[in-house]
CSV table of C-alpha atoms and ligand atoms in Angstrom, one decimal:
chain,number,residue,atom,x,y,z
B,22,MET,CA,17.8,-37.5,5.0
B,23,THR,CA,17.6,-33.9,5.7
B,24,THR,CA,15.1,-32.7,8.1
B,25,PRO,CA,12.0,-31.4,6.2
B,26,LEU,CA,10.5,-27.9,6.8
B,27,ARG,CA,6.8,-28.5,7.5
B,28,LEU,CA,4.0,-26.2,6.7
B,29,GLY,CA,0.8,-26.0,7.9
B,30,ILE,CA,-1.0,-23.6,5.4
B,31,ALA,CA,-4.4,-21.8,7.2
B,32,GLY,CA,-6.5,-20.2,3.9
B,33,LEU,CA,-6.4,-21.8,0.7
B,34,GLY,CA,-7.5,-18.7,-1.3
B,35,THR,CA,-5.8,-17.5,-4.0
B,36,VAL,CA,-2.2,-16.8,-2.0
B,37,GLY,CA,-2.9,-20.8,-0.6
B,38,ALA,CA,-4.1,-22.3,-3.7
B,39,GLY,CA,-0.8,-20.6,-5.2
B,40,VAL,CA,1.4,-21.2,-2.3
B,41,VAL,CA,0.6,-25.5,-2.8
B,42,LYS,CA,1.5,-25.2,-6.4
B,43,ILE,CA,4.8,-23.8,-5.8
B,44,VAL,CA,5.8,-27.0,-3.1
B,45,GLN,CA,4.2,-29.1,-5.5
B,46,THR,CA,5.6,-28.3,-8.6
B,47,HIS,CA,9.2,-26.5,-7.3
B,48,ALA,CA,9.6,-29.4,-4.7
B,49,ASP,CA,13.5,-30.4,-5.5
B,50,LEU,CA,14.3,-26.6,-6.4
B,51,LEU,CA,12.8,-25.7,-2.9
B,52,ALA,CA,15.4,-28.6,-1.2
B,53,ARG,CA,18.3,-27.5,-3.3
B,54,ARG,CA,17.5,-24.4,-2.4
B,55,GLY,CA,16.8,-24.3,1.2
B,56,GLY,CA,19.0,-27.7,1.8
B,57,ARG,CA,15.9,-29.5,3.0
B,58,PRO,CA,12.9,-30.2,1.8
B,59,VAL,CA,9.7,-28.2,2.3
B,60,VAL,CA,6.5,-30.0,3.1
B,61,ILE,CA,3.3,-29.5,3.5
B,62,SER,CA,1.7,-31.3,6.9
B,63,ALA,CA,-1.5,-30.1,6.7
B,64,VAL,CA,-3.7,-27.5,5.5
B,65,SER,CA,-7.2,-25.1,6.6
B,66,ALA,CA,-9.9,-23.6,5.1
B,67,ARG,CA,-13.8,-22.2,5.6
B,68,THR,CA,-15.0,-24.7,3.0
B,69,ARG,CA,-13.5,-28.0,2.3
B,70,ASP,CA,-15.2,-29.3,-1.0
B,71,LYS,CA,-14.2,-27.0,-3.0
B,72,ASP,CA,-11.8,-27.4,-6.3
B,73,ARG,CA,-9.3,-25.3,-5.9
B,74,GLY,CA,-7.1,-26.4,-8.8
B,75,VAL,CA,-4.6,-28.0,-6.4
B,76,ASP,CA,-4.6,-31.3,-5.2
B,77,LEU,CA,-4.6,-31.6,-1.8
B,78,SER,CA,-5.3,-35.5,-1.1
B,79,SER,CA,-2.4,-35.8,0.6
B,80,TYR,CA,-2.6,-33.6,3.3
B,81,ASP,CA,-3.9,-33.2,6.1
B,82,TRP,CA,-7.5,-30.8,6.9
B,83,GLU,CA,-8.1,-29.2,9.9
B,84,ASP,CA,-11.1,-27.0,10.3
B,85,ASP,CA,-9.5,-25.1,13.0
B,86,PRO,CA,-6.9,-23.0,11.6
B,87,VAL,CA,-6.1,-22.9,15.4
B,88,VAL,CA,-5.6,-26.5,15.8
B,89,LEU,CA,-3.7,-26.8,13.1
B,90,ALA,CA,-1.8,-23.9,14.1
B,91,ARG,CA,-0.5,-25.9,17.2
B,92,ARG,CA,0.2,-29.4,15.1
B,93,ASP,CA,3.3,-31.0,16.4
B,94,ASP,CA,4.1,-31.9,12.7
B,95,VAL,CA,3.5,-27.9,11.9
B,96,ASP,CA,7.3,-25.7,12.2
B,97,VAL,CA,6.0,-23.1,10.2
B,98,PHE,CA,2.6,-21.8,10.6
B,99,LEU,CA,1.0,-19.9,7.3
B,100,GLU,CA,-1.7,-17.4,8.0
B,101,LEU,CA,-3.0,-16.6,4.7
B,102,MET,CA,-6.9,-16.2,5.5
B,103,GLY,CA,-6.8,-12.1,6.3
B,104,GLY,CA,-8.8,-9.7,8.3
B,105,PRO,CA,-7.5,-7.9,11.4
B,106,ASP,CA,-8.7,-10.3,14.2
B,107,GLY,CA,-10.8,-13.1,14.3
B,108,PRO,CA,-9.3,-16.4,13.2
B,109,ALA,CA,-6.3,-15.2,11.7
B,110,LYS,CA,-5.1,-12.9,14.8
B,111,ALA,CA,-5.9,-15.8,17.0
B,112,ALA,CA,-3.9,-18.8,15.5
B,113,THR,CA,-1.6,-16.7,14.8
B,114,GLU,CA,-0.8,-15.8,18.4
B,115,ALA,CA,-1.8,-19.6,18.9
B,116,ALA,CA,0.9,-20.8,16.3
B,117,LEU,CA,4.0,-18.6,18.3
B,118,ALA,CA,2.8,-19.6,21.7
B,119,ALA,CA,3.2,-23.5,20.4
B,120,GLY,CA,6.7,-23.0,18.9
B,121,LYS,CA,5.9,-21.7,15.2
B,122,ASP,CA,7.4,-19.4,13.0
B,123,VAL,CA,4.6,-17.6,11.1
B,124,VAL,CA,4.7,-16.7,7.8
B,125,THR,CA,1.9,-14.2,6.7
B,126,ALA,CA,0.2,-12.5,4.1
B,127,ASN,CA,-1.8,-10.3,6.6
B,128,LYS,CA,-1.1,-6.7,6.2
B,129,ALA,CA,-4.1,-5.7,8.2
B,130,MET,CA,-3.5,-7.7,11.1
B,131,LEU,CA,0.3,-6.6,11.3
B,132,ALA,CA,-0.6,-3.0,10.5
B,133,LEU,CA,-3.1,-2.7,13.9
B,134,HIS,CA,-1.7,-5.7,16.1
B,135,GLY,CA,2.5,-6.0,14.4
B,136,GLN,CA,4.0,-4.6,17.5
B,137,ALA,CA,2.1,-7.1,20.5
B,138,LEU,CA,2.6,-10.0,17.6
B,139,ALA,CA,6.4,-8.8,17.3
B,140,GLU,CA,6.9,-9.4,21.0
B,141,ALA,CA,5.3,-12.1,21.4
B,142,ALA,CA,7.5,-14.0,18.5
B,143,GLU,CA,10.7,-11.9,20.2
B,144,ALA,CA,9.4,-14.0,23.7
B,145,ALA,CA,8.8,-17.5,21.8
B,146,GLY,CA,12.2,-16.9,20.3
B,147,ARG,CA,10.0,-17.5,16.9
B,148,VAL,CA,9.8,-15.3,13.8
B,149,ILE,CA,7.2,-13.8,12.2
B,150,ARG,CA,7.9,-13.2,8.7
B,151,PHE,CA,5.6,-10.8,6.0
B,152,GLU,CA,6.9,-10.0,2.7
B,153,ALA,CA,3.4,-11.4,0.8
B,154,ALA,CA,1.9,-8.3,2.9
B,155,VAL,CA,3.6,-5.3,0.9
B,156,ALA,CA,3.4,-5.1,-2.8
B,157,GLY,CA,2.7,-8.4,-3.7
B,158,GLY,CA,5.5,-10.3,-5.3
B,159,ILE,CA,7.8,-7.2,-4.9
B,160,PRO,CA,10.8,-8.0,-2.6
B,161,VAL,CA,10.6,-4.5,-0.6
B,162,VAL,CA,10.2,-5.9,2.9
B,163,LYS,CA,13.5,-8.0,2.1
B,164,ALA,CA,15.2,-4.9,0.8
B,165,LEU,CA,14.7,-2.6,3.9
B,166,THR,CA,15.6,-5.0,6.6
B,167,GLU,CA,18.2,-6.9,4.3
B,168,GLY,CA,19.6,-4.8,1.3
B,169,LEU,CA,19.7,-1.4,2.8
B,170,ALA,CA,20.3,-2.9,6.3
B,171,GLY,CA,23.4,-0.2,6.6
B,172,ASN,CA,21.5,2.8,4.9
B,173,GLN,CA,19.8,5.3,6.7
B,174,ILE,CA,16.6,5.3,5.9
B,175,SER,CA,15.3,8.9,4.6
B,176,ARG,CA,11.6,8.2,2.8
B,177,VAL,CA,10.0,5.4,1.8
B,178,MET,CA,7.6,6.4,-1.3
B,179,GLY,CA,5.0,4.3,-3.2
B,180,VAL,CA,1.9,3.3,-5.8
B,181,MET,CA,1.3,0.3,-3.4
B,182,ASN,CA,-2.6,-0.4,-4.3
B,183,GLY,CA,-3.3,-1.9,-7.8
B,184,THR,CA,-6.6,-1.9,-8.1
B,185,CYS,CA,-7.1,2.3,-7.1
B,186,ASN,CA,-3.5,2.6,-10.3
B,187,TYR,CA,-6.0,0.4,-12.2
B,188,ILE,CA,-8.8,3.0,-11.8
B,189,LEU,CA,-6.8,6.5,-12.3
B,190,THR,CA,-4.6,4.6,-15.5
B,191,ARG,CA,-8.0,3.3,-17.0
B,192,MET,CA,-10.2,6.4,-15.9
B,193,GLU,CA,-7.5,8.2,-18.0
B,194,SER,CA,-6.5,6.0,-21.1
B,195,ALA,CA,-10.6,5.4,-22.0
B,196,GLY,CA,-12.1,8.7,-20.4
B,197,LEU,CA,-14.4,7.0,-18.2
B,198,PRO,CA,-15.2,8.8,-14.9
B,199,TYR,CA,-14.0,7.2,-11.7
B,200,GLN,CA,-17.9,5.1,-11.0
B,201,THR,CA,-17.7,3.5,-14.5
B,202,VAL,CA,-14.5,2.5,-13.8
B,203,PHE,CA,-15.3,1.1,-10.8
B,204,ASP,CA,-17.6,-0.7,-11.6
B,205,GLU,CA,-15.0,-2.6,-13.8
B,206,ALA,CA,-13.0,-3.3,-11.8
B,207,ASN,CA,-15.4,-4.7,-9.3
B,208,ALA,CA,-16.4,-6.9,-12.3
B,209,LEU,CA,-12.7,-7.8,-12.9
B,210,GLY,CA,-12.9,-9.0,-9.5
B,211,TYR,CA,-9.9,-6.5,-8.6
B,212,LEU,CA,-11.8,-5.1,-5.5
B,213,GLU,CA,-11.2,-5.9,-1.8
B,214,ALA,CA,-14.8,-7.1,-0.5
B,215,ASP,CA,-15.0,-4.4,1.6
B,216,PRO,CA,-14.0,-1.9,-1.7
B,217,THR,CA,-12.9,1.2,0.8
B,218,LEU,CA,-9.7,-0.7,1.5
B,219,ASP,CA,-8.6,-0.1,-1.8
B,220,VAL,CA,-10.4,2.9,-2.7
B,221,GLY,CA,-10.2,4.7,0.5
B,222,GLY,CA,-6.3,4.1,0.6
B,223,ILE,CA,-6.5,2.1,4.1
B,224,ASP,CA,-5.4,-0.9,2.0
B,225,ALA,CA,-2.0,0.9,0.9
B,226,GLY,CA,-2.2,2.5,4.5
B,227,HIS,CA,-1.4,-0.7,6.0
B,228,LYS,CA,1.1,-1.5,3.4
B,229,LEU,CA,2.8,2.0,4.2
B,230,ALA,CA,2.8,1.8,8.0
B,231,LEU,CA,4.8,-1.6,8.0
B,232,LEU,CA,7.5,-0.3,5.8
B,233,ALA,CA,7.6,2.7,7.8
B,234,ALA,CA,7.8,0.5,10.7
B,235,ILE,CA,10.9,-0.9,9.2
B,236,ALA,CA,12.1,1.7,7.5
B,237,PHE,CA,12.4,4.0,10.7
B,238,GLY,CA,12.9,1.5,13.4
B,239,THR,CA,9.8,2.8,15.0
B,240,LYS,CA,6.0,0.7,15.9
B,241,VAL,CA,3.8,0.8,13.7
B,242,ASP,CA,1.2,3.3,13.9
B,243,PHE,CA,-1.6,2.9,11.3
B,244,ASP,CA,-3.6,5.0,13.2
B,245,ALA,CA,-1.5,8.0,12.3
B,246,ILE,CA,-1.4,8.3,8.7
B,247,GLU,CA,-2.8,11.2,6.9
B,248,ILE,CA,-5.3,8.7,4.6
B,249,GLU,CA,-7.1,10.1,1.5
B,250,GLY,CA,-8.5,7.6,-1.2
B,251,ILE,CA,-9.0,8.2,-4.8
B,252,GLU,CA,-13.1,8.7,-4.3
B,253,ARG,CA,-13.0,12.1,-4.9
B,254,ILE,CA,-10.8,12.1,-8.4
B,255,SER,CA,-12.5,13.4,-11.5
B,256,ILE,CA,-12.0,12.5,-14.8
B,257,ASP,CA,-11.7,16.2,-15.5
B,258,ASP,CA,-8.3,16.0,-13.1
B,259,ILE,CA,-7.2,13.2,-14.3
B,260,ARG,CA,-7.3,15.3,-18.1
B,261,HIS,CA,-5.8,18.8,-16.4
B,262,ALA,CA,-3.2,16.9,-14.8
B,263,ALA,CA,-2.3,15.2,-17.9
B,264,ASP,CA,-2.2,18.0,-20.0
B,265,MET,CA,0.2,20.0,-18.0
B,266,GLY,CA,2.2,17.0,-17.9
B,267,PHE,CA,1.3,15.3,-14.3
B,268,ARG,CA,-0.4,11.3,-13.8
B,269,ILE,CA,-2.6,11.2,-10.0
B,270,LYS,CA,-1.5,8.3,-8.4
B,271,LEU,CA,-2.6,7.0,-4.8
B,272,LEU,CA,0.6,7.7,-3.6
B,273,GLY,CA,2.4,7.0,0.3
B,274,VAL,CA,4.9,8.6,1.4
B,275,ALA,CA,6.8,7.9,4.8
B,276,GLN,CA,9.3,9.8,6.1
B,277,MET,CA,11.4,11.1,9.5
B,278,THR,CA,12.0,14.7,10.0
B,279,GLY,CA,12.8,16.7,13.0
B,280,ARG,CA,9.3,17.3,14.5
B,281,GLY,CA,8.2,13.3,13.8
B,282,LEU,CA,6.9,10.4,12.0
B,283,GLU,CA,5.1,11.8,8.4
B,284,GLN,CA,3.4,9.2,7.1
B,285,ARG,CA,0.6,10.5,4.4
B,286,MET,CA,-1.2,8.2,1.8
B,287,SER,CA,-3.2,10.2,-0.9
B,288,PRO,CA,-3.3,11.2,-4.3
B,289,CYS,CA,-0.7,13.1,-6.1
B,290,LEU,CA,0.4,14.6,-9.1
B,291,VAL,CA,3.6,13.4,-10.2
B,292,PRO,CA,5.7,14.0,-13.2
B,293,ALA,CA,4.2,11.7,-16.0
B,294,SER,CA,7.6,10.9,-17.3
B,295,SER,CA,8.9,10.1,-14.0
B,296,PRO,CA,9.3,6.6,-12.2
B,297,LEU,CA,5.5,6.9,-10.4
B,298,GLY,CA,4.2,8.3,-13.5
B,299,THR,CA,4.8,5.5,-16.0
B,300,LEU,CA,2.6,3.0,-13.9
B,301,GLU,CA,0.1,1.6,-15.6
B,302,ASN,CA,-2.9,-0.7,-14.6
B,303,ALA,CA,-2.4,-2.7,-11.3
B,304,THR,CA,1.3,-2.8,-11.2
B,305,ASN,CA,2.9,-1.7,-7.4
B,306,MET,CA,5.7,0.6,-7.4
B,307,VAL,CA,7.7,1.3,-3.8
B,308,VAL,CA,10.2,3.8,-4.2
B,309,LEU,CA,13.0,3.6,-1.1
B,310,GLU,CA,15.9,6.7,-0.5
B,311,GLY,CA,18.6,5.8,1.4
B,312,ASP,CA,21.5,7.8,2.5
B,313,ALA,CA,24.3,5.6,1.0
B,314,VAL,CA,22.3,3.9,-2.1
B,315,GLY,CA,20.6,6.7,-3.1
B,316,GLN,CA,17.5,6.3,-4.4
B,317,ILE,CA,16.5,2.3,-5.6
B,318,VAL,CA,13.4,1.7,-7.3
B,319,LEU,CA,10.9,-1.4,-7.5
B,320,ARG,CA,8.9,-2.3,-9.7
B,321,GLY,CA,6.1,-5.4,-10.3
B,322,ALA,CA,2.4,-6.9,-9.5
B,323,GLY,CA,1.7,-6.1,-5.9
B,324,ALA,CA,-1.5,-8.7,-5.8
B,325,GLY,CA,-2.2,-12.1,-7.4
B,326,GLU,CA,-1.6,-15.7,-6.9
B,327,GLY,CA,1.8,-16.2,-8.1
B,328,PRO,CA,3.3,-12.5,-7.4
B,329,THR,CA,1.9,-13.0,-3.3
B,330,ALA,CA,2.5,-16.5,-3.3
B,331,SER,CA,6.2,-15.7,-4.8
B,332,ALA,CA,7.1,-13.4,-1.5
B,333,VAL,CA,5.6,-16.1,1.0
B,334,MET,CA,7.4,-18.6,-0.3
B,335,SER,CA,10.8,-16.2,0.3
B,336,ASP,CA,9.9,-16.0,3.6
B,337,VAL,CA,9.4,-19.5,3.8
B,338,MET,CA,12.9,-20.5,2.3
B,339,ASP,CA,14.5,-18.2,4.2
B,340,ILE,CA,13.2,-20.1,7.5
B,341,ALA,CA,14.7,-23.3,5.7
B,342,ARG,CA,18.2,-22.0,5.2
B,343,GLY,CA,17.7,-21.0,9.1
B,344,ILE,CA,17.8,-17.0,8.1
B,345,ARG,CA,15.7,-15.6,11.3
B,346,VAL,CA,15.4,-11.4,10.7
B,347,ALA,CA,13.1,-9.8,13.3
B,348,THR,CA,9.5,-9.1,12.1
B,349,PHE,CA,10.6,-5.1,11.9
B,350,GLY,CA,14.1,-5.7,10.9
B,351,GLN,CA,15.3,-5.5,15.0
B,352,PRO,CA,14.1,-6.2,18.2
B,353,ALA,CA,10.6,-5.2,18.2
B,354,THR,CA,11.1,-4.0,21.8
B,355,GLY,CA,13.7,-2.0,20.6
B,356,LEU,CA,10.8,-0.3,18.7
B,357,GLN,CA,10.4,3.4,19.3
B,358,ASP,CA,7.6,4.8,19.4
B,359,ALA,CA,6.7,7.4,16.7
B,360,ARG,CA,5.9,10.6,17.0
B,361,PRO,CA,4.0,11.4,14.3
B,362,ALA,CA,3.7,14.5,12.6
B,363,ARG,CA,1.4,16.1,10.2
B,364,ALA,CA,2.9,16.3,6.7
B,365,THR,CA,4.2,20.5,6.5
B,366,ALA,CA,6.2,20.0,3.6
B,367,ALA,CA,6.2,22.7,1.3
B,368,ALA,CA,5.1,21.3,-1.4
B,369,PRO,CA,3.3,22.8,-5.2
B,370,TYR,CA,0.1,22.3,-5.6
B,371,TYR,CA,-2.5,21.7,-8.2
B,372,LEU,CA,-5.8,23.5,-7.9
B,373,ARG,CA,-8.9,23.5,-9.5
B,374,ILE,CA,-11.6,26.1,-9.2
B,375,ALA,CA,-15.1,27.1,-10.6
B,376,LEU,CA,-16.1,29.5,-10.7
B,377,GLU,CA,-18.4,31.9,-11.6
B,378,ASP,CA,-18.3,33.7,-15.4
B,379,LYS,CA,-18.4,36.9,-14.8
B,380,PRO,CA,-15.8,40.1,-14.8
B,381,GLY,CA,-13.3,40.2,-11.7
B,382,ALA,CA,-14.1,36.2,-10.4
B,383,LEU,CA,-10.2,35.4,-11.4
B,384,ALA,CA,-8.9,38.2,-9.9
B,385,LYS,CA,-10.3,37.9,-6.9
B,386,ILE,CA,-9.0,34.3,-6.8
B,387,ALA,CA,-5.6,35.7,-7.7
B,388,THR,CA,-6.2,37.8,-4.8
B,389,ALA,CA,-7.0,35.3,-1.9
B,390,LEU,CA,-3.5,33.6,-3.4
B,391,GLY,CA,-1.4,36.6,-3.0
B,392,GLU,CA,-3.0,37.8,0.4
B,393,ALA,CA,-2.1,33.6,1.5
B,394,GLY,CA,1.9,33.7,0.8
B,395,ILE,CA,0.8,31.6,-2.3
B,396,SER,CA,2.8,32.5,-5.8
B,397,ILE,CA,1.1,31.0,-8.9
B,398,ASP,CA,3.6,29.3,-11.0
B,399,ARG,CA,1.4,28.1,-13.9
B,400,MET,CA,-3.0,29.1,-15.2
B,401,ARG,CA,-5.2,28.0,-17.3
B,402,GLN,CA,-9.2,28.4,-17.7
B,403,TYR,CA,-10.8,25.6,-20.0
B,404,GLN,CA,-13.6,26.0,-22.3
B,405,HIS,CA,-16.4,26.7,-19.9
B,406,ALA,CA,-20.2,26.0,-18.9
B,407,GLU,CA,-22.8,28.5,-19.3
B,408,THR,CA,-22.5,30.2,-16.3
B,409,THR,CA,-19.0,28.5,-14.5
B,410,ALA,CA,-15.7,28.1,-15.2
B,411,PRO,CA,-13.1,26.1,-14.7
B,412,VAL,CA,-9.4,27.0,-13.2
B,413,LEU,CA,-6.7,25.6,-13.0
B,414,ILE,CA,-3.9,27.1,-11.2
B,415,VAL,CA,-0.4,25.2,-10.1
B,416,THR,CA,1.5,26.8,-7.4
B,417,HIS,CA,4.7,27.1,-7.0
B,418,LYS,CA,5.9,25.7,-3.4
B,419,THR,CA,3.6,26.1,-0.6
B,420,THR,CA,2.7,24.7,3.0
B,421,ARG,CA,-1.1,23.3,3.8
B,422,ASP,CA,-1.2,26.3,6.7
B,423,ALA,CA,-0.7,28.9,3.4
B,424,LEU,CA,-3.2,26.5,1.3
B,425,ASP,CA,-5.8,26.5,4.0
B,426,HIS,CA,-5.8,30.1,4.4
B,427,ALA,CA,-6.0,30.3,0.5
B,428,ARG,CA,-9.2,28.1,0.9
B,429,ALA,CA,-10.3,30.4,3.6
B,430,GLY,CA,-9.9,33.3,1.4
B,431,PHE,CA,-11.5,31.9,-2.1
B,432,ALA,CA,-14.9,30.9,0.1
B,433,LYS,CA,-15.1,34.7,1.1
B,434,THR,CA,-15.0,35.9,-2.5
B,435,GLY,CA,-18.4,34.7,-3.7
B,436,VAL,CA,-17.7,33.6,-6.6
B,437,MET,CA,-16.7,30.4,-6.5
B,438,VAL,CA,-19.1,27.1,-7.3
B,439,GLY,CA,-18.8,24.3,-5.1
B,440,GLU,CA,-15.7,23.3,-3.3
B,441,PRO,CA,-12.3,23.8,-5.3
B,442,VAL,CA,-10.1,20.5,-5.3
B,443,ALA,CA,-6.7,20.7,-4.0
B,444,ILE,CA,-3.7,17.9,-5.0
B,445,ARG,CA,-0.4,17.7,-3.7
B,446,ILE,CA,2.4,17.6,-6.4
B,447,GLU,CA,6.0,15.4,-5.7
B,448,LYS,CA,8.5,16.7,-7.9
B,449,LEU,CA,10.4,12.8,-7.4
O,513,HSE,N1,-6.6,-5.1,-2.8
O,513,HSE,C1,-4.7,-4.8,-3.1
O,513,HSE,C2,-4.3,-4.3,-4.2
O,513,HSE,C3,-4.3,-5.9,-3.1
O,513,HSE,O1,-5.4,-3.9,-5.1
O,513,HSE,O2,-3.6,-4.1,-4.6
O,513,HSE,C4,-4.0,-6.6,-2.1
O,513,HSE,O3,-3.8,-6.1,-0.9
């Protein structure tokens, strides 16, 4: 009989329960594919007496995940609790120190402590795998570390927060304002316990930071990501963007430039007909660009029991098969410090400016753009309220410095009402 691979699972929420279900229902398939049975020795969660829809009676129970992580009958510790610090980090460290491999879905922990944990894993001769931490069921970590291992990666992009994509696409399809759809998403259980993680772009930023580390061989540098959430996106912007052939997405982009690593997570306009533009509801999409392969697009469910458990199991199966890939695709001690660079690459921008409805107002705005060296591609004015006129402008490619210059010019015109909205347009 081949030696089984023995799992200890900490965290029995949606993902943990999903993993237990796969181990139970696909036992034969996993044993055939992994070359050895995959079994669960023990589990741990905050509450023991709770119906999770799975039979846990044949597994030992541990109240303390750190104790679970150190058990002699655990080969792989599955950290499925979440949270950047606290029990998740303590148990992960304990597991590595006790000589266990670790599989985790915890993007926040790795985005903040990934380098130290990867070094600890290496020192202990163990691996940390985290397919489930990025874009749920999409095998993007594997695609980058293995499928594209022969490529120089030039750019990683993606819509990696399903909740934000749900909110933005629902606002558009139902013509509803942000707050109404936010409340709907909350009622559907889409939002994280701290909704800012989703709508503030932080959750997606964690994921981007992890992909950037693999793609560019740099230490994870979450703090360097320029992050802007979707809270300020109005139904007007969504409608106007649609009118001009665009859709608004919370888009993450990481690219290595001569000045350093650019990482940003922010609302962007993308062509409605592009792959990212067609992305509906809570689906995720990741676009990878390599010098040999060109562009590849991966699309799928970014959250939920089945998709996330599927990703956890892909890591478990690698370990069962004896495939041992370094946390970020190369030895952690060889990862370079990411030299962060402000994203300065020129791009077209969408501007929405509310103007006082009086003669010469629009001319003043056009002059401010001209003085900043910004050329107008398209311009529209919509039916307006009694005293203000909303004006939409799509610029030709321009830099953020020029845009800042123009904004300062707008402020001096004395015809602007409120703050202008500026959203970058990504041509894909
Ligand atoms: N809250 C995330 C999302 C899933 O909406 O995509 C977990 O990262």
